[in-house]
Structure formats: C-alpha cells, structure tokens
mmCIF file of C-alpha atoms in Angstrom:
data_model
loop_
_atom_site.group_PDB
_atom_site.id
_atom_site.type_symbol
_atom_site.label_atom_id
_atom_site.label_comp_id
_atom_site.label_asym_id
_atom_site.label_seq_id
_atom_site.Cartn_x
_atom_site.Cartn_y
_atom_site.Cartn_z
ATOM 1 C CA MET A 29 182.253 123.958 109.080
ATOM 2 C CA ASN A 30 182.361 120.569 109.581
ATOM 3 C CA GLY A 31 180.693 121.895 113.219
ATOM 4 C CA ARG A 32 178.051 124.516 112.214
ATOM 5 C CA GLY A 33 177.156 121.796 108.985
ATOM 6 C CA HIS A 34 176.270 119.373 112.062
ATOM 7 C CA SER A 35 174.026 121.863 113.929
ATOM 8 C CA LEU A 36 171.847 122.317 111.126
ATOM 9 C CA PHE A 37 170.798 118.924 109.970
ATOM 10 C CA PRO A 38 167.920 118.472 113.481
ATOM 11 C CA LEU A 39 166.763 121.779 112.623
ATOM 12 C CA VAL A 40 166.279 120.987 108.947
ATOM 13 C CA VAL A 41 164.873 117.512 109.746
ATOM 14 C CA LEU A 42 162.380 119.150 111.923
ATOM 15 C CA THR A 43 161.538 122.053 109.230
ATOM 16 C CA LEU A 44 161.017 118.361 106.867
ATOM 17 C CA LEU A 45 159.248 116.569 109.128
ATOM 18 C CA ALA A 46 156.828 119.993 110.053
ATOM 19 C CA GLY A 47 155.983 120.181 106.811
ATOM 20 C CA VAL A 48 155.274 116.342 105.938
ATOM 21 C CA SER A 49 153.132 116.227 108.516
ATOM 22 C CA VAL A 50 150.953 119.680 106.936
ATOM 23 C CA TRP A 51 150.921 117.758 103.679
ATOM 24 C CA LEU A 52 149.426 114.969 105.113
ATOM 25 C CA ASP A 53 147.085 116.279 107.150
ATOM 26 C CA ARG A 54 145.686 118.262 103.893
ATOM 27 C CA VAL A 55 145.830 115.020 102.171
ATOM 28 C CA THR A 56 143.674 113.043 104.116
ATOM 29 C CA GLN A 57 141.375 116.204 105.276
ATOM 30 C CA GLN A 58 140.591 116.800 101.518
ATOM 31 C CA PRO A 59 138.365 113.905 100.864
ATOM 32 C CA ALA A 60 136.265 114.332 103.730
ATOM 33 C CA VAL A 61 135.784 117.852 102.245
ATOM 34 C CA ALA A 62 135.528 115.934 98.311
ATOM 35 C CA ARG A 63 132.661 113.490 100.437
ATOM 36 C CA ALA A 64 130.943 116.521 101.995
ATOM 37 C CA GLU A 65 130.047 117.589 99.036
ATOM 38 C CA LYS A 66 129.474 114.920 96.794
ATOM 39 C CA ALA A 67 126.057 114.637 100.036
ATOM 40 C CA HIS A 68 123.205 113.094 97.955
ATOM 41 C CA GLU A 69 122.971 114.803 94.622
ATOM 42 C CA ALA A 70 120.734 113.014 92.236
ATOM 43 C CA ASP A 71 123.543 112.140 88.852
ATOM 44 C CA PHE A 72 120.474 112.020 86.016
ATOM 45 C CA SER A 73 116.724 112.137 86.137
ATOM 46 C CA ALA A 74 113.515 110.700 83.842
ATOM 47 C CA ASP A 75 109.816 112.396 83.971
ATOM 48 C CA LYS A 76 107.308 110.080 82.717
ATOM 49 C CA LEU A 77 109.275 106.774 83.309
ATOM 50 C CA THR A 78 107.721 103.653 81.535
ATOM 51 C CA VAL A 79 110.044 100.308 81.508
ATOM 52 C CA ARG A 80 108.481 96.590 80.437
ATOM 53 C CA ARG A 81 110.279 92.858 81.905
ATOM 54 C CA PHE A 82 109.377 90.316 79.698
ATOM 55 C CA ASP A 83 109.702 86.652 80.500
ATOM 56 C CA LEU A 84 111.880 84.004 79.385
ATOM 57 C CA THR A 85 108.845 83.277 76.710
ATOM 58 C CA GLY A 86 108.665 86.945 75.486
ATOM 59 C CA LYS A 87 105.520 87.979 77.336
ATOM 60 C CA ILE A 88 105.610 90.644 79.495
ATOM 61 C CA GLN A 89 105.605 89.770 83.125
ATOM 62 C CA TYR A 90 105.156 93.693 84.334
ATOM 63 C CA VAL A 91 105.280 97.313 83.607
ATOM 64 C CA LEU A 92 106.217 99.501 85.951
ATOM 65 C CA VAL A 93 104.972 103.243 85.409
ATOM 66 C CA ALA A 94 106.766 106.644 86.728
ATOM 67 C CA ASP A 95 105.744 110.496 86.668
ATOM 68 C CA ARG A 96 109.185 110.739 87.572
ATOM 69 C CA MET A 97 113.014 108.586 88.284
ATOM 70 C CA VAL A 98 115.840 109.993 90.157
ATOM 71 C CA HIS A 99 119.207 107.927 90.167
ATOM 72 C CA TYR A 100 122.025 108.520 92.909
ATOM 73 C CA ALA A 101 125.273 108.203 92.487
ATOM 74 C CA ASP A 102 126.418 108.142 95.670
ATOM 75 C CA ASP A 103 124.590 105.232 97.118
ATOM 76 C CA GLU A 104 123.063 103.230 93.274
ATOM 77 C CA THR A 105 119.598 104.397 94.672
ATOM 78 C CA THR A 106 116.481 105.512 92.808
ATOM 79 C CA GLU A 107 113.968 106.997 93.472
ATOM 80 C CA LEU A 108 110.451 106.566 92.133
ATOM 81 C CA VAL A 109 107.000 109.577 91.954
ATOM 82 C CA ARG A 110 103.616 108.198 91.884
ATOM 83 C CA PRO A 111 104.865 104.557 91.011
ATOM 84 C CA ARG A 112 102.419 102.189 88.767
ATOM 85 C CA LEU A 113 103.692 97.877 88.926
ATOM 86 C CA ASN A 114 101.264 96.160 86.808
ATOM 87 C CA TYR A 115 101.490 92.167 86.718
ATOM 88 C CA LEU A 116 99.835 91.831 83.592
ATOM 89 C CA ASN A 117 101.132 87.953 82.955
ATOM 90 C CA ARG A 118 98.970 86.858 85.248
ATOM 91 C CA PRO A 119 95.165 85.417 85.126
ATOM 92 C CA GLU A 120 93.768 88.246 87.133
ATOM 93 C CA PRO A 121 95.819 91.252 86.228
ATOM 94 C CA VAL A 122 97.589 93.177 89.819
ATOM 95 C CA TRP A 123 98.181 96.580 89.952
ATOM 96 C CA VAL A 124 100.076 98.302 92.480
ATOM 97 C CA GLU A 125 100.737 102.096 93.031
ATOM 98 C CA SER A 126 101.748 104.772 95.896
ATOM 99 C CA ASN A 127 103.022 108.588 95.663
ATOM 100 C CA PHE A 128 106.514 107.176 96.251
ATOM 101 C CA ALA A 129 108.836 104.099 96.072
ATOM 102 C CA ARG A 130 112.905 103.391 96.765
ATOM 103 C CA VAL A 131 114.608 101.494 94.412
ATOM 104 C CA ASN A 132 118.001 99.863 96.009
ATOM 105 C CA LYS A 133 121.037 99.899 94.109
ATOM 106 C CA ASP A 134 120.328 95.919 92.388
ATOM 107 C CA GLY A 135 116.917 97.232 91.756
ATOM 108 C CA ASP A 136 114.955 94.001 93.245
ATOM 109 C CA ALA A 137 113.499 95.165 95.689
ATOM 110 C CA VAL A 138 111.420 98.626 95.521
ATOM 111 C CA VAL A 139 110.018 100.235 99.091
ATOM 112 C CA LEU A 140 106.737 101.168 97.800
ATOM 113 C CA THR A 141 105.310 105.044 100.521
ATOM 114 C CA ASP A 142 102.358 106.765 101.362
ATOM 115 C CA ASN A 143 99.233 105.595 99.943
ATOM 116 C CA VAL A 144 100.101 102.200 98.912
ATOM 117 C CA PHE A 145 97.549 100.267 97.563
ATOM 118 C CA VAL A 146 96.926 97.440 95.774
ATOM 119 C CA ARG A 147 94.549 95.762 93.383
ATOM 120 C CA ARG A 148 93.992 92.079 91.886
ATOM 121 C CA ASP A 149 90.855 91.921 89.343
ATOM 122 C CA ALA A 150 87.926 89.554 89.977
ATOM 123 C CA THR A 151 87.829 86.212 87.891
ATOM 124 C CA ALA A 152 84.841 84.055 87.995
ATOM 125 C CA GLY A 153 83.946 82.958 91.163
ATOM 126 C CA LYS A 154 86.402 85.526 93.347
ATOM 127 C CA PRO A 155 85.069 89.150 93.452
ATOM 128 C CA GLU A 156 88.066 92.065 93.467
ATOM 129 C CA SER A 157 90.338 92.057 96.216
ATOM 130 C CA THR A 158 92.521 95.317 97.379
ATOM 131 C CA LEU A 159 94.690 95.949 100.205
ATOM 132 C CA ARG A 160 95.737 99.342 101.905
ATOM 133 C CA THR A 161 98.832 100.692 103.488
ATOM 134 C CA GLU A 162 101.395 103.398 104.220
ATOM 135 C CA GLU A 163 104.547 101.001 103.431
ATOM 136 C CA MET A 164 105.353 97.957 101.558
ATOM 137 C CA THR A 165 108.749 95.961 100.021
ATOM 138 C CA VAL A 166 108.504 94.484 96.538
ATOM 139 C CA TRP A 167 110.471 92.145 94.902
ATOM 140 C CA PRO A 168 109.352 92.177 91.419
ATOM 141 C CA ASP A 169 110.478 89.723 89.612
ATOM 142 C CA ASP A 170 110.215 87.081 92.900
ATOM 143 C CA GLU A 171 106.185 88.497 92.860
ATOM 144 C CA LYS A 172 106.340 89.522 96.572
ATOM 145 C CA MET A 173 104.771 91.504 98.881
ATOM 146 C CA ARG A 174 105.733 92.365 102.687
ATOM 147 C CA SER A 175 104.383 94.886 104.805
ATOM 148 C CA ASP A 176 105.416 95.805 108.822
ATOM 149 C CA LYS A 177 103.331 98.224 108.697
ATOM 150 C CA PRO A 178 98.883 98.192 109.629
ATOM 151 C CA VAL A 179 97.297 96.372 105.924
ATOM 152 C CA VAL A 180 93.336 96.674 105.051
ATOM 153 C CA LEU A 181 92.466 93.760 102.832
ATOM 154 C CA THR A 182 88.910 93.669 101.210
ATOM 155 C CA GLN A 183 87.467 90.689 98.756
ATOM 156 C CA GLY A 184 84.220 91.639 97.727
ATOM 157 C CA LYS A 185 82.415 92.381 101.423
ATOM 158 C CA THR A 186 85.165 90.749 103.334
ATOM 159 C CA VAL A 187 87.193 93.575 104.898
ATOM 160 C CA ILE A 188 90.404 92.285 107.541
ATOM 161 C CA ASN A 189 92.856 94.369 109.386
ATOM 162 C CA ALA A 190 96.324 93.254 110.599
ATOM 163 C CA GLN A 191 99.335 94.770 111.920
ATOM 164 C CA ARG A 192 101.415 92.847 108.817
ATOM 165 C CA MET A 193 101.716 90.915 105.854
ATOM 166 C CA GLU A 194 103.358 89.247 103.629
ATOM 167 C CA SER A 195 102.450 87.898 100.148
ATOM 168 C CA ASP A 196 103.791 85.278 96.997
ATOM 169 C CA ASN A 197 101.945 86.055 93.943
ATOM 170 C CA ILE A 198 103.007 83.190 92.062
ATOM 171 C CA VAL A 199 101.682 80.472 95.369
ATOM 172 C CA GLY A 200 98.685 82.984 95.743
ATOM 173 C CA GLU A 201 99.095 83.088 98.798
ATOM 174 C CA VAL A 202 98.738 85.916 101.420
ATOM 175 C CA ARG A 203 99.568 85.649 105.334
ATOM 176 C CA LEU A 204 98.356 88.160 107.944
ATOM 177 C CA GLN A 205 100.351 88.649 110.901
ATOM 178 C CA GLY A 206 99.094 90.411 114.173
ATOM 179 C CA GLN A 207 96.067 91.371 115.704
ATOM 180 C CA VAL A 208 94.426 89.979 112.323
ATOM 181 C CA ARG A 209 90.209 91.358 112.615
ATOM 182 C CA GLY A 210 87.553 91.566 110.255
ATOM 183 C CA THR A 211 84.706 90.322 108.673
ATOM 184 C CA ILE A 212 84.698 87.051 106.546
ATOM 185 C CA TYR A 213 81.464 86.957 103.475
ATOM 186 C CA ARG A 214 81.889 84.072 101.830
ATOM 187 C CA ASN A 215 81.051 84.087 97.637
ATOM 188 C CA THR A 216 78.855 81.560 97.514
ATOM 189 C CA PRO A 217 76.369 79.836 100.225
ATOM 190 C CA THR A 218 77.374 76.391 101.284
ATOM 191 C CA PRO A 219 75.306 73.516 99.949
ATOM 192 C CA LYS A 220 73.553 72.201 102.795
ATOM 193 C CA PRO A 221 73.346 68.363 103.077
#
C-alpha cells in the first residue's frame, strides 16, 4: 500500500499544479475584462451648469456656464458642451466661449475646442478686442491662456494673425508667435512736434 501511495503523489501534485495554473490564468484575466467593461463611460452629468468662483475678498472672479457637463470616472475628466467663461473682476470683462471643452481631473486647466472666441470689452481709449482660434488651453484661476493653433486677434480696425498665442490676463500681456502678420491702426493720432 505504501508503494502505491508514493506513486500517486506525483500525480496529485501535477493535478494541483494544473488546477492552480488554470485558476491563476482566470484570476489574472478577470481584471482586464473588468477594465474593458469600465471603458470611458460617464458616471454623472448635468444640464444648464453654472459655476461661480470667488476671490479672497468675496467678489466673483469668474462665472463658468455650460449647456451640458459630463464627468468620467475612469480618468476623472469632465466634458462641457457650449462652455462660456466670464471674467468679471476686471475693469474690462473678458468673455471666453467655444462649442466644446475638456477639463482635467484637477480642474485647473480647460481645453476649449471648436470655434473658440475671446472678447475683451472696450474701455476708455481702448476699443473692443477679440481673438478667434480652433483650440485653446485656459487656466481659469491663473487667468492665463495658450493656443498652439492659428489665431486671429482684432482690436478696433487692427487685425493680426499668428500661429501661436500666450496670454496673461492679470499682467495684461499677449505674446503672438510664428508668422505674425497684420495691419495695426492707432486709436488716436500721434501728436506732431
């Protein structure tokens, strides 16, 4: 009987190893299937969204309005349909809009796409300014913008085209780069000596 038990031992060990191998194969494949099922699907959405950001003094810094918002749990991003971002804490308010936007998971960067339009209201001595492009990244809290796509900037009768643009709304600076060309009109005549 002892001889027979020793001869079955390798067979039992091989059977256990085969069973463990099959079990490990199935266990390691299940998360891949589960991940495939958890593809980029929305976990919540909202229509007619309005978000207000206040500065440290309690004044409204900006208002973000969108027709529709969709949030995705897999990468923590948010998509906005027809977003409008309005900076109201400046002497001349700035309005930014597009047909579509994607907000990163931290909420500090917004990539606007499809008919991006920026408008700065006129002030005393400065006509209205506009900017058009197809894609632009906006950092709302820092009031900065950047586009690596062609832009058209207008101010009154002045029209300037460029391949790229960076803007800092707080400092009041716009940098145009790459084949910059345009026609510049002075708002007031230069006094002659």
